[in-house]
Structure formats: structure tokens, C-alpha cells
């Protein structure tokens, strides 16, 4: 029966928050006694206010009932005593920020330099070339070689009597390899070997 008739008054003090369950027929002195017990302070020093700025005190004498003082279920009261310390409730948890793991000690972030022209307009920073080595799917480095044309392997094409020269080379340069059709090759070899071999050879 007492529980059904009771109301809950919320308390905010410099020490933290609390909730006090009290019967509205009980006096304001009983409410202050419960608050003093919770906060661990002298009952005479408990001052009740309805606002955070401590400008609106609770109207009602200590002998008045809680309901006569105008307090209702769920009301929020502010305690102005600076020495208030919660005794029955756990201390509020202190927030400790997690250190940023990305920044190492002594290492400062490099600010991006903004290039500006004579008129104060920002210019685009020249892109840095990627000097990373190319790798295949197995992680091996791929060596890039410049294409070098070997003069000894240059080819001279012969079509009948016309000869095409490679650019920048003379006719008498012996480094060229003659390339011709197989039929022309056989005809030329027969001319060279004519009357030099016996019939059975």
C-alpha cells in the first residue's frame, strides 16, 4: 500500500544523480533527511531548488508535506550543496578517451602545401611519378628492357634486281644478311656450282 502511494523525486547534485521514493504525505524535512543520507551531508545544509541556476527554491517549510510543497511524481530537484557526495549510489563513470593509434608520439601530420599564383589562385600540385617496380602475379619483378636493334641482324630484301637499303647504311656494308626466295636461291647456287662437280656428285 505504501509503495502504491509513494512518488519518485529525482535529485541532481554536484556529486551526481539519485532517485528518492517518498510518500507525498511525508514532510519536506523527511525528504531532506533522505537526501542528506544519500549525499552524506548535514541535513541543515540541504537546499532544494527546481532549476539548475538555483534561482527557484522549493516553496514549503520543513513541516509541510511533500504534496503541499508542490512536489509531484517525477519532479527534478537540484541540490546546491557543493560538499555533496553520493554514499549509496556508485560514483559516475569518468569518460577516458581512447588514444588515437594512427598518430605516433612525436610524429606530426604533414600539412599539404597549397601552391598559389600571383593572383592568389590555388594551383594544382604536380603529380608525383610512381617509381614502383612492376610485378607479375607471382610477385616477381618484371624487368623492362629498351628495344635495341642489332645491326648484324638487319635484313636486306632482294626482289629480282632491285635492292632496298636499310636507312643510313651503305651498299658495301657486309653486316646485312641477304634474304630471298628459295627458288632464287637454287638458281643462284646452280650458276655458282656449274662445271665444278662431276655428274655423280
CSV table of N, CA and C in Angstrom, one decimal, residues 17-131:
chain,number,residue,atom,x,y,z
A,17,UNK,N,23.5,12.0,-9.8
A,17,UNK,CA,22.1,11.9,-9.8
A,17,UNK,C,21.6,10.8,-8.8
A,18,UNK,N,20.3,11.0,-8.4
A,18,UNK,CA,19.8,10.0,-7.5
A,18,UNK,C,18.2,10.0,-7.6
A,19,UNK,N,17.6,9.0,-7.1
A,19,UNK,CA,16.1,8.9,-7.2
A,19,UNK,C,15.7,8.5,-5.8
A,20,UNK,N,14.7,9.3,-5.2
A,20,UNK,CA,14.2,9.1,-3.9
A,20,UNK,C,12.7,8.8,-4.0
A,21,UNK,N,12.3,7.6,-3.3
A,21,UNK,CA,10.9,7.3,-3.3
A,21,UNK,C,10.4,7.7,-1.9
A,22,UNK,N,9.3,8.5,-2.0
A,22,UNK,CA,8.8,9.0,-0.7
A,22,UNK,C,7.2,9.1,-0.8
A,23,UNK,N,6.6,9.0,0.3
A,23,UNK,CA,5.1,9.2,0.4
A,23,UNK,C,4.8,10.7,0.3
A,24,UNK,N,3.8,11.1,-0.5
A,24,UNK,CA,3.5,12.6,-0.5
A,24,UNK,C,3.0,13.1,0.8
A,25,UNK,N,2.6,12.3,1.7
A,25,UNK,CA,2.1,12.8,3.0
A,25,UNK,C,3.2,13.1,3.9
A,26,UNK,N,4.4,12.6,3.6
A,26,UNK,CA,5.6,12.8,4.5
A,26,UNK,C,6.0,14.3,4.3
A,27,UNK,N,6.7,14.8,5.3
A,27,UNK,CA,7.1,16.2,5.3
A,27,UNK,C,8.4,16.5,4.5
A,28,UNK,N,8.6,17.8,4.2
A,28,UNK,CA,9.8,18.2,3.5
A,28,UNK,C,11.0,17.8,4.3
A,29,UNK,N,10.9,17.9,5.6
A,29,UNK,CA,12.0,17.6,6.5
A,29,UNK,C,12.4,16.1,6.3
A,30,UNK,N,11.4,15.2,6.1
A,30,UNK,CA,11.7,13.8,5.8
A,30,UNK,C,12.5,13.7,4.5
A,31,UNK,N,12.0,14.4,3.5
A,31,UNK,CA,12.7,14.4,2.2
A,31,UNK,C,14.1,14.9,2.3
A,32,UNK,N,14.4,16.0,3.0
A,32,UNK,CA,15.7,16.5,3.2
A,32,UNK,C,16.6,15.5,4.0
A,33,UNK,N,16.0,14.8,5.0
A,33,UNK,CA,16.7,13.8,5.7
A,33,UNK,C,17.2,12.6,4.8
A,34,UNK,N,16.3,12.2,3.9
A,34,UNK,CA,16.7,11.1,3.0
A,34,UNK,C,17.8,11.6,2.0
A,35,UNK,N,17.6,12.8,1.6
A,35,UNK,CA,18.7,13.4,0.6
A,35,UNK,C,20.0,13.5,1.3
A,36,UNK,N,20.0,14.0,2.6
A,36,UNK,CA,21.2,14.1,3.4
A,36,UNK,C,21.9,12.8,3.6
A,37,UNK,N,21.1,11.8,3.8
A,37,UNK,CA,21.6,10.4,4.0
A,37,UNK,C,22.2,9.9,2.7
A,38,UNK,N,21.6,10.1,1.6
A,38,UNK,CA,22.1,9.7,0.3
A,38,UNK,C,23.4,10.4,-0.1
A,39,UNK,N,23.4,11.7,0.2
A,39,UNK,CA,24.6,12.5,-0.3
A,39,UNK,C,25.7,12.6,0.8
A,40,UNK,N,25.4,12.2,2.0
A,40,UNK,CA,26.4,12.2,3.0
A,40,UNK,C,26.7,13.6,3.5
A,41,UNK,N,25.7,14.4,3.6
A,41,UNK,CA,25.9,15.8,4.1
A,41,UNK,C,25.0,16.1,5.3
A,42,UNK,N,25.2,17.3,5.9
A,42,UNK,CA,24.3,17.7,7.0
A,42,UNK,C,22.9,18.0,6.5
A,43,UNK,N,21.9,17.6,7.2
A,43,UNK,CA,20.5,17.9,6.7
A,43,UNK,C,20.2,19.4,6.7
A,44,UNK,N,20.8,20.1,7.6
A,44,UNK,CA,20.5,21.6,7.7
A,44,UNK,C,21.1,22.3,6.5
A,45,UNK,N,22.1,21.8,5.8
A,45,UNK,CA,22.7,22.4,4.7
A,45,UNK,C,22.1,22.1,3.4
A,46,UNK,N,21.0,21.2,3.4
A,46,UNK,CA,20.4,20.8,2.1
A,46,UNK,C,19.5,21.9,1.7
A,47,UNK,N,19.7,22.4,0.5
A,47,UNK,CA,18.8,23.5,-0.1
A,47,UNK,C,18.2,22.9,-1.4
A,48,UNK,N,16.9,22.9,-1.5
A,48,UNK,CA,16.2,22.4,-2.7
A,48,UNK,C,15.8,23.4,-3.7
A,49,UNK,N,16.1,23.2,-4.9
A,49,UNK,CA,15.8,24.2,-6.0
A,49,UNK,C,15.1,23.4,-7.2
A,50,UNK,N,14.3,24.1,-7.9
A,50,UNK,CA,13.6,23.4,-9.0
A,50,UNK,C,14.3,23.7,-10.3
A,51,UNK,N,15.3,24.6,-10.3
A,51,UNK,CA,16.0,25.0,-11.6
A,51,UNK,C,17.5,24.8,-11.4
A,52,UNK,N,18.2,24.7,-12.5
A,52,UNK,CA,19.7,24.4,-12.4
A,52,UNK,C,20.4,25.7,-12.0
A,53,UNK,N,19.9,26.8,-12.2
A,53,UNK,CA,20.6,28.1,-11.8
A,53,UNK,C,20.4,28.4,-10.3
A,54,UNK,N,19.7,27.5,-9.6
A,54,UNK,CA,19.5,27.7,-8.1
A,54,UNK,C,18.8,29.1,-7.8
A,55,UNK,N,17.8,29.4,-8.7
A,55,UNK,CA,17.1,30.7,-8.5
A,55,UNK,C,15.7,30.5,-8.0
A,56,UNK,N,15.1,29.2,-8.2
A,56,UNK,CA,13.8,29.0,-7.8
A,56,UNK,C,13.8,27.9,-6.7
A,57,UNK,N,13.8,28.3,-5.4
A,57,UNK,CA,13.7,27.3,-4.3
A,57,UNK,C,12.4,26.7,-4.2
A,58,UNK,N,12.4,25.5,-3.6
A,58,UNK,CA,11.1,24.7,-3.3
A,58,UNK,C,10.3,25.5,-2.3
A,59,UNK,N,9.0,25.8,-2.7
A,59,UNK,CA,8.1,26.5,-1.7
A,59,UNK,C,7.6,25.5,-0.7
A,60,UNK,N,7.8,25.8,0.5
A,60,UNK,CA,7.3,25.0,1.6
A,60,UNK,C,8.3,24.9,2.7
A,61,UNK,N,7.7,24.9,3.9
A,61,UNK,CA,8.5,24.7,5.1
A,61,UNK,C,8.8,23.3,5.4
A,62,UNK,N,9.8,23.1,6.3
A,62,UNK,CA,10.1,21.7,6.6
A,62,UNK,C,9.0,20.9,7.2
A,63,UNK,N,8.0,21.6,7.9
A,63,UNK,CA,6.9,20.9,8.5
A,63,UNK,C,5.8,20.6,7.5
A,64,UNK,N,5.8,21.2,6.3
A,64,UNK,CA,4.8,21.0,5.3
A,64,UNK,C,5.0,19.6,4.7
A,65,UNK,N,3.9,19.1,4.2
A,65,UNK,CA,4.0,17.8,3.5
A,65,UNK,C,4.6,18.0,2.1
A,66,UNK,N,5.1,16.9,1.5
A,66,UNK,CA,5.7,17.0,0.2
A,66,UNK,C,4.7,17.4,-0.9
A,67,UNK,N,3.5,16.9,-0.8
A,67,UNK,CA,2.4,17.4,-1.7
A,67,UNK,C,2.1,18.8,-1.6
A,68,UNK,N,2.0,19.3,-0.3
A,68,UNK,CA,1.7,20.7,-0.1
A,68,UNK,C,2.8,21.6,-0.6
A,69,UNK,N,4.1,21.1,-0.6
A,69,UNK,CA,5.2,21.9,-1.1
A,69,UNK,C,5.2,22.0,-2.6
A,70,UNK,N,4.2,21.3,-3.2
A,70,UNK,CA,4.1,21.3,-4.7
A,70,UNK,C,4.9,20.3,-5.4
A,71,UNK,N,5.4,19.3,-4.8
A,71,UNK,CA,6.2,18.3,-5.4
A,71,UNK,C,5.4,17.2,-5.9
A,72,UNK,N,5.6,16.7,-7.2
A,72,UNK,CA,4.8,15.6,-7.7
A,72,UNK,C,5.7,14.5,-8.2
A,73,UNK,N,5.1,13.4,-8.6
A,73,UNK,CA,5.9,12.3,-9.0
A,73,UNK,C,6.7,12.6,-10.3
A,74,UNK,N,8.0,12.3,-10.3
A,74,UNK,CA,8.9,12.6,-11.4
A,74,UNK,C,9.5,14.0,-11.4
A,75,UNK,N,9.2,14.8,-10.4
A,75,UNK,CA,9.9,16.1,-10.3
A,75,UNK,C,11.4,16.0,-10.2
A,76,UNK,N,12.1,17.0,-10.7
A,76,UNK,CA,13.5,17.1,-10.7
A,76,UNK,C,14.0,18.2,-9.7
A,77,UNK,N,14.7,17.9,-8.7
A,77,UNK,CA,15.2,18.8,-7.7
A,77,UNK,C,16.7,19.0,-7.8
A,78,UNK,N,17.2,20.2,-7.7
A,78,UNK,CA,18.7,20.5,-7.7
A,78,UNK,C,19.1,20.8,-6.3
A,79,UNK,N,20.2,20.2,-5.9
A,79,UNK,CA,20.8,20.4,-4.6
A,79,UNK,C,22.0,21.3,-4.8
A,80,UNK,N,22.1,22.4,-4.0
A,80,UNK,CA,23.1,23.4,-4.2
A,80,UNK,C,24.4,23.2,-3.3
A,81,UNK,N,24.3,22.2,-2.4
A,81,UNK,CA,25.5,22.0,-1.5
A,81,UNK,C,26.6,21.4,-2.3
A,82,UNK,N,27.8,22.1,-2.3
A,82,UNK,CA,28.9,21.8,-3.0
A,82,UNK,C,29.7,20.6,-2.4
A,83,UNK,N,29.5,20.3,-1.1
A,83,UNK,CA,30.2,19.2,-0.5
A,83,UNK,C,29.4,17.9,-0.6
A,84,UNK,N,28.4,17.9,-1.4
A,84,UNK,CA,27.6,16.6,-1.6
A,84,UNK,C,28.4,15.5,-2.2
A,85,UNK,N,28.3,14.3,-1.6
A,85,UNK,CA,29.0,13.1,-2.1
A,85,UNK,C,28.0,12.0,-2.0
A,86,UNK,N,27.8,11.3,-3.1
A,86,UNK,CA,26.9,10.2,-3.1
A,86,UNK,C,27.5,9.0,-2.2
A,87,UNK,N,26.6,8.5,-1.3
A,87,UNK,CA,27.1,7.4,-0.4
A,87,UNK,C,26.5,6.1,-0.8
A,88,UNK,N,25.2,6.1,-1.2
A,88,UNK,CA,24.6,4.8,-1.5
A,88,UNK,C,24.6,4.5,-3.0
A,89,UNK,N,24.9,5.4,-3.9
A,89,UNK,CA,24.9,5.1,-5.3
A,89,UNK,C,26.4,5.1,-5.8
A,90,UNK,N,26.7,4.3,-6.8
A,90,UNK,CA,28.1,4.3,-7.3
A,90,UNK,C,28.4,5.6,-7.9
A,91,UNK,N,29.7,5.9,-7.8
A,91,UNK,CA,30.2,7.2,-8.4
A,91,UNK,C,30.0,7.1,-9.9
A,92,UNK,N,29.7,8.2,-10.6
A,92,UNK,CA,29.5,8.2,-12.0
A,92,UNK,C,30.9,7.9,-12.7
A,93,UNK,N,30.7,7.1,-13.8
A,93,UNK,CA,31.9,6.7,-14.5
A,93,UNK,C,32.6,7.9,-15.2
A,94,UNK,N,33.9,7.9,-15.1
A,94,UNK,CA,34.6,9.0,-15.8
A,94,UNK,C,34.9,8.5,-17.2
A,95,UNK,N,34.7,9.4,-18.2
A,95,UNK,CA,35.0,9.1,-19.6
A,95,UNK,C,36.5,9.3,-19.9
A,96,UNK,N,37.1,8.2,-20.3
A,96,UNK,CA,38.5,8.3,-20.7
A,96,UNK,C,38.6,8.1,-22.2
A,97,UNK,N,39.0,9.1,-22.9
A,97,UNK,CA,39.1,9.0,-24.4
A,97,UNK,C,40.2,8.0,-24.8
A,98,UNK,N,39.9,7.2,-25.8
A,98,UNK,CA,40.8,6.2,-26.4
A,98,UNK,C,41.9,6.9,-27.2
A,99,UNK,N,43.2,6.7,-26.9
A,99,UNK,CA,44.2,7.4,-27.7
A,99,UNK,C,44.2,7.0,-29.1
A,100,UNK,N,44.4,7.9,-30.0
A,100,UNK,CA,44.4,7.7,-31.4
A,100,UNK,C,45.7,6.9,-31.8
A,101,UNK,N,45.4,5.6,-32.3
A,101,UNK,CA,46.6,4.8,-32.6
A,101,UNK,C,47.2,5.1,-33.9
A,102,UNK,N,46.6,5.9,-34.7
A,102,UNK,CA,47.2,6.3,-36.0
A,102,UNK,C,48.3,7.2,-35.9
A,103,UNK,N,48.3,8.1,-34.8
A,103,UNK,CA,49.3,9.0,-34.6
A,103,UNK,C,50.3,8.5,-33.6
A,104,UNK,N,51.6,8.4,-34.0
A,104,UNK,CA,52.6,8.0,-33.1
A,104,UNK,C,53.1,9.3,-32.3
A,105,UNK,N,53.7,9.0,-31.2
A,105,UNK,CA,54.2,10.2,-30.4
A,105,UNK,C,55.4,10.8,-31.1
A,106,UNK,N,55.3,12.2,-31.1
A,106,UNK,CA,56.4,12.9,-31.7
A,106,UNK,C,56.3,13.0,-33.2
A,107,UNK,N,55.2,12.4,-33.8
A,107,UNK,CA,55.1,12.4,-35.3
A,107,UNK,C,53.9,13.3,-35.6
A,108,UNK,N,54.2,14.4,-36.3
A,108,UNK,CA,53.2,15.4,-36.6
A,108,UNK,C,52.7,15.1,-38.0
A,109,UNK,N,51.4,15.4,-38.2
A,109,UNK,CA,50.9,15.3,-39.6
A,109,UNK,C,51.4,16.4,-40.5
A,110,UNK,N,51.8,16.0,-41.7
A,110,UNK,CA,52.3,16.9,-42.6
A,110,UNK,C,51.1,17.6,-43.3
A,111,UNK,N,51.1,18.9,-43.2
A,111,UNK,CA,50.0,19.6,-43.9
A,111,UNK,C,50.4,19.8,-45.4
A,112,UNK,N,49.4,19.6,-46.2
A,112,UNK,CA,49.6,19.7,-47.6
A,112,UNK,C,49.8,21.2,-48.0
A,113,UNK,N,50.9,21.4,-48.7
A,113,UNK,CA,51.2,22.7,-49.1
A,113,UNK,C,50.4,23.1,-50.3
A,114,UNK,N,49.7,24.3,-50.3
A,114,UNK,CA,48.9,24.8,-51.4
A,114,UNK,C,49.7,25.8,-52.2
A,115,UNK,N,49.9,25.5,-53.4
A,115,UNK,CA,50.6,26.4,-54.3
A,115,UNK,C,49.7,27.5,-54.8
A,116,UNK,N,50.1,28.7,-54.8
A,116,UNK,CA,49.3,29.8,-55.3
A,116,UNK,C,50.0,30.6,-56.3
A,117,UNK,N,49.3,31.2,-57.3
A,117,UNK,CA,49.9,32.1,-58.3
A,117,UNK,C,49.9,33.5,-57.8
A,118,UNK,N,50.3,34.4,-58.6
A,118,UNK,CA,50.4,35.8,-58.2
A,118,UNK,C,49.1,36.5,-57.9
A,119,UNK,N,48.0,35.9,-58.5
A,119,UNK,CA,46.7,36.4,-58.2
A,119,UNK,C,46.0,35.8,-57.0
A,120,UNK,N,46.7,34.8,-56.4
A,120,UNK,CA,46.2,34.2,-55.2
A,120,UNK,C,45.3,33.0,-55.4
A,121,UNK,N,45.3,32.5,-56.7
A,121,UNK,CA,44.5,31.3,-57.0
A,121,UNK,C,45.3,30.1,-56.7
A,122,UNK,N,44.7,29.1,-56.2
A,122,UNK,CA,45.4,27.8,-55.9
A,122,UNK,C,45.7,27.1,-57.1
A,123,UNK,N,46.9,26.5,-57.2
A,123,UNK,CA,47.4,25.8,-58.3
A,123,UNK,C,47.4,24.3,-58.0
A,124,UNK,N,47.2,23.4,-59.0
A,124,UNK,CA,47.3,22.0,-58.7
A,124,UNK,C,48.7,21.6,-58.5
A,125,UNK,N,48.9,20.7,-57.5
A,125,UNK,CA,50.3,20.2,-57.2
A,125,UNK,C,50.7,19.2,-58.3
A,126,UNK,N,51.9,19.3,-58.9
A,126,UNK,CA,52.3,18.3,-59.9
A,126,UNK,C,52.3,16.9,-59.3
A,127,UNK,N,51.7,16.0,-60.1
A,127,UNK,CA,51.6,14.6,-59.7
A,127,UNK,C,53.0,14.0,-59.7
A,128,UNK,N,53.2,13.2,-58.6
A,128,UNK,CA,54.5,12.5,-58.5
A,128,UNK,C,54.4,11.2,-59.3
A,129,UNK,N,55.5,10.9,-60.0
A,129,UNK,CA,55.5,9.7,-60.8
A,129,UNK,C,55.7,8.5,-59.9
A,130,UNK,N,55.0,7.5,-60.2
A,130,UNK,CA,55.1,6.2,-59.4
A,130,UNK,C,56.3,5.4,-59.9
A,131,UNK,N,57.3,5.3,-59.0
A,131,UNK,CA,58.6,4.6,-59.3
A,131,UNK,C,58.6,3.2,-58.9
